[in-house]
């Protein structure tokens, strides 16, 4: 069961197999959490929204049909929850607080440069328009294709592709500058 | 489609960190999943849309409104006696003849209002300022006559006379009429509407009685005729030779 595809696990959970959900949750918890956290400034709000997404998955298990990849369905739910969140609170950027630095210690000078480069990248990610940032995060965290990003965000492929390209161009510029 | 991914950007993004949800959050979600699995297909959130209180309140309001409107409309129905259109005596007699075999029990007086009568009457009640239609203008003379006829019909003698006359007729017609009677049910008779006989019909009966030599009965009937229709012209062959 551990190697079973997501869709099969979800169907098993629909039929009452709680263990299938645990496997599914373990697969997606970290990526989904980062996607939500980097889309929303507040960690508390991110945790609340993250829990809402999973509750929605649990609630919708009875009507689940594997018409698309489970991942696309999961991130579509997350997208909808975030849209609701943004409507309530306005557009918020990702937080720069608590950025972890790689463990290797290349020396004080390199360490400072590394922190600055990472901060620049984080700032560039934060400065992205929400739709572009979401497209980038869906690509990086969820591993969705352009078509799947379009499906998850309720847009068309051209729009999704355009957002992803703009996001990559800005982030690439931030990396090169570093 | 070109791969929309840049290795350097991806690597830098990974360097941002690998945050994970807290242990408490994981436990809460997994516990909810287990609870839901124990109760298959039970929604976590109660569907409130189908059980809102105002659905029942709205239904109750609609019922109350319907009852109130119905009651109000019943109150608006006018008294048929006050607006009944007086029908011509001949017309009423024809109606009575047609109704006689059926002998319908009816609590109302014989000249029942025409089926269309209450409708214009209701219109009149709604628009008192509008000039009433010509058909409803009460003629004092006809009203007086109508009232007299009604009093005559309400008198018990009218009915018994009619029945008695029918009984006195010889032949199969009288027998058939007697057979058509609902039998010995005296309690039901007062419920039956009194039959109004047309003056022409009464005159025919008088002539018939005279032909049969029953002059006393013919005189009685003639007296009754004069009482009922004092203005009616009496032919010569009706008067006793």
Tab-separated table of C-alpha atoms in Angstrom:
chain	number	residue	atom	x	y	z
A	1	UNK	CA	0.000	0.000	0.000
A	2	UNK	CA	2.951	2.297	0.644
A	3	UNK	CA	3.825	2.281	-3.050
A	4	UNK	CA	0.287	2.669	-4.246
A	5	UNK	CA	-0.527	5.759	-6.286
A	6	UNK	CA	-2.187	8.677	-4.582
A	7	UNK	CA	-5.497	8.113	-6.326
A	8	UNK	CA	-5.689	4.528	-5.142
A	9	UNK	CA	-4.890	5.586	-1.599
A	10	UNK	CA	-7.614	8.186	-1.680
A	11	UNK	CA	-10.125	5.631	-2.958
A	12	UNK	CA	-9.085	3.276	-0.173
A	13	UNK	CA	-9.598	6.026	2.360
A	14	UNK	CA	-12.982	6.755	0.847
A	15	UNK	CA	-13.849	3.137	1.552
A	16	UNK	CA	-12.850	3.500	5.200
A	17	UNK	CA	-9.138	2.714	5.211
A	18	UNK	CA	-7.648	5.299	7.564
A	19	UNK	CA	-4.168	3.880	7.033
A	20	UNK	CA	-4.335	4.877	3.374
A	21	UNK	CA	-4.913	8.455	4.429
A	22	UNK	CA	-1.899	8.365	6.713
A	23	UNK	CA	0.288	7.300	3.797
A	24	UNK	CA	-1.201	9.988	1.603
A	25	UNK	CA	-0.716	12.604	4.271
A	26	UNK	CA	2.891	11.647	4.853
A	27	UNK	CA	3.594	12.049	1.158
A	28	UNK	CA	2.180	15.517	0.802
A	29	UNK	CA	2.354	17.172	4.182
A	30	UNK	CA	5.716	18.968	3.887
A	31	UNK	CA	5.313	20.175	0.315
A	32	UNK	CA	1.788	21.360	0.859
A	33	UNK	CA	2.748	23.090	4.055
A	34	UNK	CA	5.604	24.979	2.367
A	35	UNK	CA	3.370	25.922	-0.506
A	36	UNK	CA	0.880	27.443	1.904
A	37	UNK	CA	3.481	28.980	4.185
A	38	UNK	CA	5.317	30.731	1.365
A	39	UNK	CA	2.113	32.005	-0.086
A	40	UNK	CA	0.944	33.528	3.183
A	41	UNK	CA	2.898	35.800	5.460
A	42	UNK	CA	1.689	34.584	8.823
A	43	UNK	CA	2.673	31.134	10.013
A	44	UNK	CA	-0.398	30.942	12.209
A	45	UNK	CA	-2.612	31.705	9.228
A	46	UNK	CA	-0.681	29.209	7.146
A	47	UNK	CA	-1.224	26.467	9.702
A	48	UNK	CA	-4.900	27.266	9.923
A	49	UNK	CA	-5.284	27.238	6.172
A	50	UNK	CA	-3.195	24.068	5.854
A	51	UNK	CA	-5.518	22.314	8.292
A	52	UNK	CA	-8.555	23.577	6.398
A	53	UNK	CA	-7.194	22.059	3.198
A	54	UNK	CA	-6.832	18.629	4.751
A	55	UNK	CA	-10.223	18.858	6.407
A	56	UNK	CA	-11.699	19.583	3.032
A	57	UNK	CA	-9.950	16.508	1.645
A	58	UNK	CA	-11.401	14.389	4.448
A	59	UNK	CA	-14.844	15.856	3.988
A	60	UNK	CA	-14.846	15.386	0.222
A	61	UNK	CA	-13.664	11.790	0.297
A	62	UNK	CA	-17.159	10.450	-0.380
A	63	UNK	CA	-17.404	12.317	-3.658
A	64	UNK	CA	-13.812	11.892	-4.724
A	65	UNK	CA	-13.351	10.597	-8.264
A	66	UNK	CA	-9.884	10.159	-9.708
A	67	UNK	CA	-10.590	12.284	-12.756
A	68	UNK	CA	-7.235	14.043	-12.406
A	69	UNK	CA	-4.077	13.500	-10.412
A	70	UNK	CA	-4.642	13.609	-6.686
A	71	UNK	CA	-1.919	16.232	-6.425
A	72	UNK	CA	-3.737	18.539	-8.815
A	73	UNK	CA	-6.945	18.086	-6.856
A	74	UNK	CA	-5.185	18.684	-3.538
A	75	UNK	CA	-3.522	21.893	-4.704
A	76	UNK	CA	-6.725	23.091	-6.322
A	77	UNK	CA	-8.324	22.869	-2.893
A	78	UNK	CA	-5.375	24.753	-1.432
A	79	UNK	CA	-5.651	27.395	-4.138
A	80	UNK	CA	-9.331	27.935	-3.414
A	81	UNK	CA	-8.672	28.229	0.303
A	82	UNK	CA	-5.937	30.740	-0.315
A	83	UNK	CA	-8.142	32.796	-2.588
A	84	UNK	CA	-10.669	32.935	0.238
A	85	UNK	CA	-7.909	33.905	2.625
A	86	UNK	CA	-6.670	36.669	0.358
A	87	UNK	CA	-10.152	37.988	-0.049
A	88	UNK	CA	-10.511	38.222	3.696
A	89	UNK	CA	-7.077	39.620	4.510
A	90	UNK	CA	-5.818	41.137	1.286
A	91	UNK	CA	-2.756	40.007	-0.612
A	92	UNK	CA	0.098	39.101	1.700
A	93	UNK	CA	3.627	38.275	0.739
A	94	UNK	CA	5.841	35.489	2.027
A	95	UNK	CA	7.700	36.066	5.231
A	96	UNK	CA	11.419	36.537	5.303
A	97	UNK	CA	11.584	35.578	8.945
A	98	UNK	CA	13.113	32.290	9.957
A	99	UNK	CA	15.027	31.600	6.762
A	100	UNK	CA	17.332	28.710	7.450
A	101	UNK	CA	20.935	28.948	6.365
A	102	UNK	CA	22.757	25.835	5.090
A	103	UNK	CA	24.575	24.015	7.826
A	104	UNK	CA	28.009	24.071	6.234
A	105	UNK	CA	30.065	26.966	7.507
A	106	UNK	CA	32.145	28.414	4.671
A	107	UNK	CA	33.517	31.161	6.836
A	108	UNK	CA	32.227	34.486	8.029
A	109	UNK	CA	32.574	36.284	4.672
A	110	UNK	CA	30.932	33.522	2.644
A	111	UNK	CA	28.361	33.086	5.325
A	112	UNK	CA	27.398	36.725	5.085
A	113	UNK	CA	27.289	36.553	1.290
A	114	UNK	CA	25.173	33.437	1.421
A	115	UNK	CA	22.714	35.053	3.770
A	116	UNK	CA	22.510	38.115	1.589
A	117	UNK	CA	21.981	36.067	-1.564
A	118	UNK	CA	19.294	34.025	0.108
A	119	UNK	CA	17.639	37.141	1.462
A	120	UNK	CA	17.672	38.661	-2.020
A	121	UNK	CA	16.054	35.550	-3.435
A	122	UNK	CA	13.478	35.488	-0.699
A	123	UNK	CA	12.771	39.152	-1.292
A	124	UNK	CA	12.351	38.505	-5.002
A	125	UNK	CA	9.957	35.660	-4.266
A	126	UNK	CA	8.035	37.886	-1.899
A	127	UNK	CA	7.886	40.665	-4.466
A	128	UNK	CA	6.311	38.427	-7.078
A	129	UNK	CA	2.654	39.000	-7.847
A	130	UNK	CA	0.564	36.433	-6.049
A	131	UNK	CA	-0.452	34.573	-9.189
A	132	UNK	CA	3.131	34.311	-10.413
A	133	UNK	CA	4.374	33.212	-7.006
A	134	UNK	CA	1.646	30.610	-6.815
A	135	UNK	CA	2.542	29.260	-10.246
A	136	UNK	CA	6.197	29.023	-9.246
A	137	UNK	CA	5.390	27.284	-5.949
A	138	UNK	CA	3.079	24.824	-7.637
A	139	UNK	CA	5.885	23.992	-10.031
A	140	UNK	CA	8.570	23.696	-7.378
A	141	UNK	CA	6.705	22.183	-4.473
A	142	UNK	CA	3.924	20.181	-6.040
A	143	UNK	CA	5.763	19.349	-9.240
A	144	UNK	CA	2.768	20.238	-11.377
A	145	UNK	CA	3.021	20.721	-15.101
A	146	UNK	CA	1.834	23.898	-16.763
A	147	UNK	CA	-1.448	22.225	-17.678
A	148	UNK	CA	-1.929	21.028	-14.114
A	149	UNK	CA	-1.128	24.467	-12.759
A	150	UNK	CA	-3.833	25.844	-15.024
A	151	UNK	CA	-6.277	23.242	-13.742
A	152	UNK	CA	-5.414	23.801	-10.100
A	153	UNK	CA	-5.704	27.569	-10.335
A	154	UNK	CA	-8.737	27.625	-12.589
A	155	UNK	CA	-6.993	29.426	-15.406
A	156	UNK	CA	-5.903	28.462	-18.912
A	157	UNK	CA	-2.576	27.039	-19.939
A	158	UNK	CA	-1.387	30.193	-21.634
A	159	UNK	CA	-1.967	32.237	-18.526
A	160	UNK	CA	-0.283	29.648	-16.333
A	161	UNK	CA	2.684	29.436	-18.659
A	162	UNK	CA	3.014	33.195	-18.808
A	163	UNK	CA	2.890	33.543	-15.029
A	164	UNK	CA	5.501	30.846	-14.583
A	165	UNK	CA	7.837	32.440	-17.121
A	166	UNK	CA	7.576	35.872	-15.557
A	167	UNK	CA	8.208	34.398	-12.113
A	168	UNK	CA	11.234	32.443	-13.277
A	169	UNK	CA	12.691	35.439	-15.058
A	170	UNK	CA	12.496	37.624	-11.951
A	171	UNK	CA	13.858	34.939	-9.637
A	172	UNK	CA	16.646	34.121	-12.074
A	173	UNK	CA	17.642	37.750	-12.089
A	174	UNK	CA	17.799	37.653	-8.292
A	175	UNK	CA	20.045	34.567	-8.413
A	176	UNK	CA	22.356	36.037	-11.060
A	177	UNK	CA	22.713	39.282	-9.166
A	178	UNK	CA	23.847	37.273	-6.185
B	1	UNK	CA	6.699	22.241	-24.300
B	2	UNK	CA	9.903	23.610	-22.858
B	3	UNK	CA	10.660	22.689	-19.261
B	4	UNK	CA	9.657	25.759	-17.268
B	5	UNK	CA	12.306	25.216	-14.646
B	6	UNK	CA	15.698	26.726	-13.914
B	7	UNK	CA	18.162	24.565	-11.936
B	8	UNK	CA	19.779	27.538	-10.228
B	9	UNK	CA	16.465	28.986	-9.204
B	10	UNK	CA	15.292	25.618	-7.946
B	11	UNK	CA	18.492	25.143	-5.942
B	12	UNK	CA	18.231	28.592	-4.403
B	13	UNK	CA	14.614	27.945	-3.557
B	14	UNK	CA	15.566	24.737	-1.757
B	15	UNK	CA	18.047	26.685	0.290
B	16	UNK	CA	15.196	28.711	1.743
B	17	UNK	CA	14.478	25.856	4.087
B	18	UNK	CA	12.309	22.803	4.560
B	19	UNK	CA	9.575	23.850	6.917
B	20	UNK	CA	7.134	21.207	8.031
B	21	UNK	CA	3.873	21.405	9.920
B	22	UNK	CA	3.981	21.026	13.663
B	23	UNK	CA	3.449	17.659	15.304
B	24	UNK	CA	0.243	18.870	16.926
B	25	UNK	CA	-1.123	19.895	13.570
B	26	UNK	CA	-0.309	16.498	12.090
B	27	UNK	CA	-2.016	14.724	14.982
B	28	UNK	CA	-5.101	16.877	14.738
B	29	UNK	CA	-5.498	16.200	11.032
B	30	UNK	CA	-4.874	12.471	11.366
B	31	UNK	CA	-7.297	12.225	14.254
B	32	UNK	CA	-9.970	13.937	12.168
B	33	UNK	CA	-9.261	11.531	9.333
B	34	UNK	CA	-9.657	8.540	11.641
B	35	UNK	CA	-12.884	9.886	13.089
B	36	UNK	CA	-14.276	10.373	9.611
B	37	UNK	CA	-13.216	6.880	8.571
B	38	UNK	CA	-15.063	5.415	11.550
B	39	UNK	CA	-18.232	7.119	10.402
B	40	UNK	CA	-18.210	6.443	6.682
B	41	UNK	CA	-19.330	9.282	4.460
B	42	UNK	CA	-20.595	11.395	7.335
B	43	UNK	CA	-19.833	15.035	6.620
B	44	UNK	CA	-17.564	16.769	9.108
B	45	UNK	CA	-19.561	19.934	8.789
B	46	UNK	CA	-23.308	19.753	9.175
B	47	UNK	CA	-24.984	20.874	5.972
B	48	UNK	CA	-26.745	23.907	7.247
B	49	UNK	CA	-28.401	24.871	3.988
B	50	UNK	CA	-31.077	22.230	4.147
B	51	UNK	CA	-32.090	22.716	7.762
B	52	UNK	CA	-32.228	26.427	8.186
B	53	UNK	CA	-34.967	27.553	10.481
B	54	UNK	CA	-36.344	30.062	8.060
B	55	UNK	CA	-37.500	27.398	5.621
B	56	UNK	CA	-40.083	26.178	8.093
B	57	UNK	CA	-40.924	29.737	9.061
B	58	UNK	CA	-41.466	30.654	5.427
B	59	UNK	CA	-43.715	27.657	4.882
B	60	UNK	CA	-45.771	28.578	7.935
B	61	UNK	CA	-46.082	32.171	6.718
B	62	UNK	CA	-47.306	31.030	3.317
B	63	UNK	CA	-49.937	28.785	4.904
B	64	UNK	CA	-51.156	31.551	7.200
B	65	UNK	CA	-51.345	33.967	4.290
B	66	UNK	CA	-53.315	31.485	2.177
B	67	UNK	CA	-55.802	30.873	4.981
B	68	UNK	CA	-56.190	34.591	5.598
B	69	UNK	CA	-56.815	35.353	1.940
B	70	UNK	CA	-59.347	32.536	1.673
B	71	UNK	CA	-61.165	33.737	4.762
B	72	UNK	CA	-61.167	37.287	3.464
B	73	UNK	CA	-62.602	36.197	0.124
B	74	UNK	CA	-65.349	34.264	1.866
B	75	UNK	CA	-66.222	37.350	3.849
B	76	UNK	CA	-66.483	39.355	0.655
B	77	UNK	CA	-69.093	37.070	-0.966
B	78	UNK	CA	-72.316	39.093	-0.893
B	79	UNK	CA	-75.674	37.863	0.282
B	80	UNK	CA	-77.320	36.344	-2.786
B	81	UNK	CA	-80.764	37.588	-1.740
B	82	UNK	CA	-79.644	41.195	-1.753
B	83	UNK	CA	-78.236	41.145	-5.259
B	84	UNK	CA	-80.137	38.361	-6.959
B	85	UNK	CA	-81.340	39.208	-10.407
B	86	UNK	CA	-85.079	38.726	-10.632
B	87	UNK	CA	-85.717	36.368	-13.470
B	88	UNK	CA	-88.748	36.603	-15.651
B	89	UNK	CA	-91.645	34.455	-14.422
B	90	UNK	CA	-91.721	32.425	-17.644
B	91	UNK	CA	-88.018	31.727	-17.436
B	92	UNK	CA	-88.252	30.639	-13.838
B	93	UNK	CA	-91.182	28.405	-14.641
B	94	UNK	CA	-89.239	26.691	-17.380
B	95	UNK	CA	-86.396	26.144	-14.968
B	96	UNK	CA	-88.742	24.740	-12.388
B	97	UNK	CA	-90.235	22.364	-14.926
B	98	UNK	CA	-86.833	21.154	-15.837
B	99	UNK	CA	-85.891	20.634	-12.218
B	100	UNK	CA	-89.058	18.923	-11.135
B	101	UNK	CA	-88.177	15.311	-12.081
B	102	UNK	CA	-84.900	15.562	-10.259
B	103	UNK	CA	-86.557	16.907	-7.099
B	104	UNK	CA	-83.280	18.206	-5.833
B	105	UNK	CA	-83.328	19.065	-2.162
B	106	UNK	CA	-82.273	22.650	-1.843
B	107	UNK	CA	-82.470	24.857	1.199
B	108	UNK	CA	-82.654	28.007	-0.883
B	109	UNK	CA	-85.783	29.477	-2.336
B	110	UNK	CA	-86.660	28.431	-5.856
B	111	UNK	CA	-85.529	31.494	-7.796
B	112	UNK	CA	-81.929	30.788	-7.053
B	113	UNK	CA	-79.511	33.275	-8.463
B	114	UNK	CA	-78.014	32.458	-11.805
B	115	UNK	CA	-74.503	31.022	-11.632
B	116	UNK	CA	-73.103	34.196	-13.057
B	117	UNK	CA	-74.896	36.397	-10.600
B	118	UNK	CA	-72.347	36.430	-7.730
B	119	UNK	CA	-69.533	37.503	-10.015
B	120	UNK	CA	-70.965	40.838	-11.071
B	121	UNK	CA	-72.246	41.242	-7.573
B	122	UNK	CA	-68.705	40.906	-6.262
B	123	UNK	CA	-67.566	43.412	-8.844
B	124	UNK	CA	-70.207	45.759	-7.608
B	125	UNK	CA	-69.044	45.304	-4.054
B	126	UNK	CA	-65.478	46.075	-5.050
B	127	UNK	CA	-66.351	49.185	-7.076
B	128	UNK	CA	-69.098	50.977	-5.291
B	129	UNK	CA	-68.426	54.231	-7.111
B	130	UNK	CA	-68.932	52.716	-10.543
B	131	UNK	CA	-72.406	52.937	-11.996
B	132	UNK	CA	-74.147	49.614	-11.553
B	133	UNK	CA	-75.019	47.658	-14.658
B	134	UNK	CA	-78.549	47.954	-15.959
B	135	UNK	CA	-79.393	44.390	-15.048
B	136	UNK	CA	-78.953	45.108	-11.367
B	137	UNK	CA	-81.089	48.213	-11.154
B	138	UNK	CA	-83.874	47.144	-8.868
B	139	UNK	CA	-87.327	47.841	-10.167
B	140	UNK	CA	-89.570	48.581	-7.205
B	141	UNK	CA	-92.607	47.064	-8.855
B	142	UNK	CA	-90.885	43.866	-9.878
B	143	UNK	CA	-89.319	43.629	-6.454
B	144	UNK	CA	-92.678	43.855	-4.844
B	145	UNK	CA	-94.078	41.173	-7.134
B	146	UNK	CA	-91.104	38.989	-6.554
B	147	UNK	CA	-91.487	39.295	-2.843
B	148	UNK	CA	-95.142	38.336	-3.080
B	149	UNK	CA	-94.298	35.304	-5.155
B	150	UNK	CA	-91.675	34.217	-2.727
B	151	UNK	CA	-94.098	34.498	0.143
B	152	UNK	CA	-96.583	32.452	-1.817
B	153	UNK	CA	-94.056	29.781	-2.541
B	154	UNK	CA	-92.969	29.620	1.041
B	155	UNK	CA	-96.557	28.935	2.062
B	156	UNK	CA	-97.112	25.203	2.546
B	157	UNK	CA	-100.311	25.255	0.529
B	158	UNK	CA	-98.534	25.908	-2.689
B	159	UNK	CA	-96.665	22.678	-2.571
B	160	UNK	CA	-99.603	20.599	-1.449
B	161	UNK	CA	-101.775	22.125	-4.170
B	162	UNK	CA	-99.321	21.187	-6.775
B	163	UNK	CA	-99.012	17.666	-5.552
B	164	UNK	CA	-102.733	17.354	-5.092
B	165	UNK	CA	-103.383	18.515	-8.607
B	166	UNK	CA	-100.945	16.047	-9.956
B	167	UNK	CA	-102.602	13.304	-7.951
B	168	UNK	CA	-106.001	14.226	-9.260
B	169	UNK	CA	-104.917	13.891	-12.844
B	170	UNK	CA	-105.969	10.618	-14.382
B	171	UNK	CA	-103.928	8.417	-16.600
B	172	UNK	CA	-100.350	7.410	-16.853
B	173	UNK	CA	-98.909	10.898	-16.590
B	174	UNK	CA	-100.074	11.346	-13.029
B	175	UNK	CA	-98.980	7.851	-12.130
B	176	UNK	CA	-95.606	8.396	-13.586
B	177	UNK	CA	-95.288	11.638	-11.694
B	178	UNK	CA	-96.282	9.899	-8.513
B	179	UNK	CA	-93.719	7.187	-9.182
B	180	UNK	CA	-91.113	9.819	-9.653
B	181	UNK	CA	-91.806	11.101	-6.176
B	182	UNK	CA	-89.149	9.969	-3.713
B	183	UNK	CA	-91.639	7.797	-1.908
B	184	UNK	CA	-92.992	8.106	1.579
B	185	UNK	CA	-90.421	10.401	3.024
B	186	UNK	CA	-92.365	13.162	4.649
B	187	UNK	CA	-89.346	14.361	6.534
B	188	UNK	CA	-87.575	15.101	3.276
B	189	UNK	CA	-90.418	17.079	1.741
B	190	UNK	CA	-89.905	20.306	3.655
B	191	UNK	CA	-86.371	20.324	2.353
B	192	UNK	CA	-87.553	20.322	-1.261
B	193	UNK	CA	-87.808	23.597	-3.086
B	194	UNK	CA	-91.359	24.679	-3.781
B	195	UNK	CA	-92.302	24.324	-7.427
B	196	UNK	CA	-93.433	27.422	-9.220
B	197	UNK	CA	-95.883	26.758	-11.956
B	198	UNK	CA	-96.044	28.970	-14.981
B	199	UNK	CA	-99.346	30.794	-15.443
B	200	UNK	CA	-99.845	29.251	-18.876
B	201	UNK	CA	-99.371	25.839	-17.393
B	202	UNK	CA	-101.911	26.530	-14.655
B	203	UNK	CA	-104.395	27.764	-17.225
B	204	UNK	CA	-103.920	24.621	-19.265
B	205	UNK	CA	-104.615	22.537	-16.219
B	206	UNK	CA	-107.771	24.496	-15.481
B	207	UNK	CA	-108.984	23.987	-19.044
B	208	UNK	CA	-108.220	20.318	-18.761
B	209	UNK	CA	-110.173	20.047	-15.509
B	210	UNK	CA	-113.120	21.801	-17.109
B	211	UNK	CA	-113.012	19.389	-20.009
B	212	UNK	CA	-113.110	16.542	-17.564
B	213	UNK	CA	-116.023	18.107	-15.769
B	214	UNK	CA	-114.139	18.782	-12.566
B	215	UNK	CA	-115.324	22.315	-12.226
B	216	UNK	CA	-114.868	22.569	-8.497
B	217	UNK	CA	-111.213	21.765	-8.747
B	218	UNK	CA	-110.935	24.028	-11.730
B	219	UNK	CA	-112.506	26.870	-9.756
B	220	UNK	CA	-110.106	26.309	-6.897
B	221	UNK	CA	-107.199	26.366	-9.234
B	222	UNK	CA	-108.544	29.469	-10.925
B	223	UNK	CA	-108.846	31.202	-7.565
B	224	UNK	CA	-105.305	30.260	-6.793
B	225	UNK	CA	-104.260	31.524	-10.182
B	226	UNK	CA	-105.922	34.857	-9.572
B	227	UNK	CA	-104.226	35.141	-6.243
B	228	UNK	CA	-100.852	34.395	-7.698
B	229	UNK	CA	-101.126	36.338	-10.903
B	230	UNK	CA	-103.658	39.108	-10.316
B	231	UNK	CA	-102.517	41.035	-13.392
B	232	UNK	CA	-102.645	38.123	-15.774
B	233	UNK	CA	-105.360	38.089	-18.417
B	234	UNK	CA	-107.753	35.144	-18.024
B	235	UNK	CA	-109.010	33.549	-21.222
B	236	UNK	CA	-112.694	32.892	-21.613
B	237	UNK	CA	-112.437	29.133	-21.845
B	238	UNK	CA	-110.952	29.034	-18.381
B	239	UNK	CA	-113.944	30.641	-16.715
B	240	UNK	CA	-116.798	28.280	-15.820
B	241	UNK	CA	-119.340	28.158	-18.661
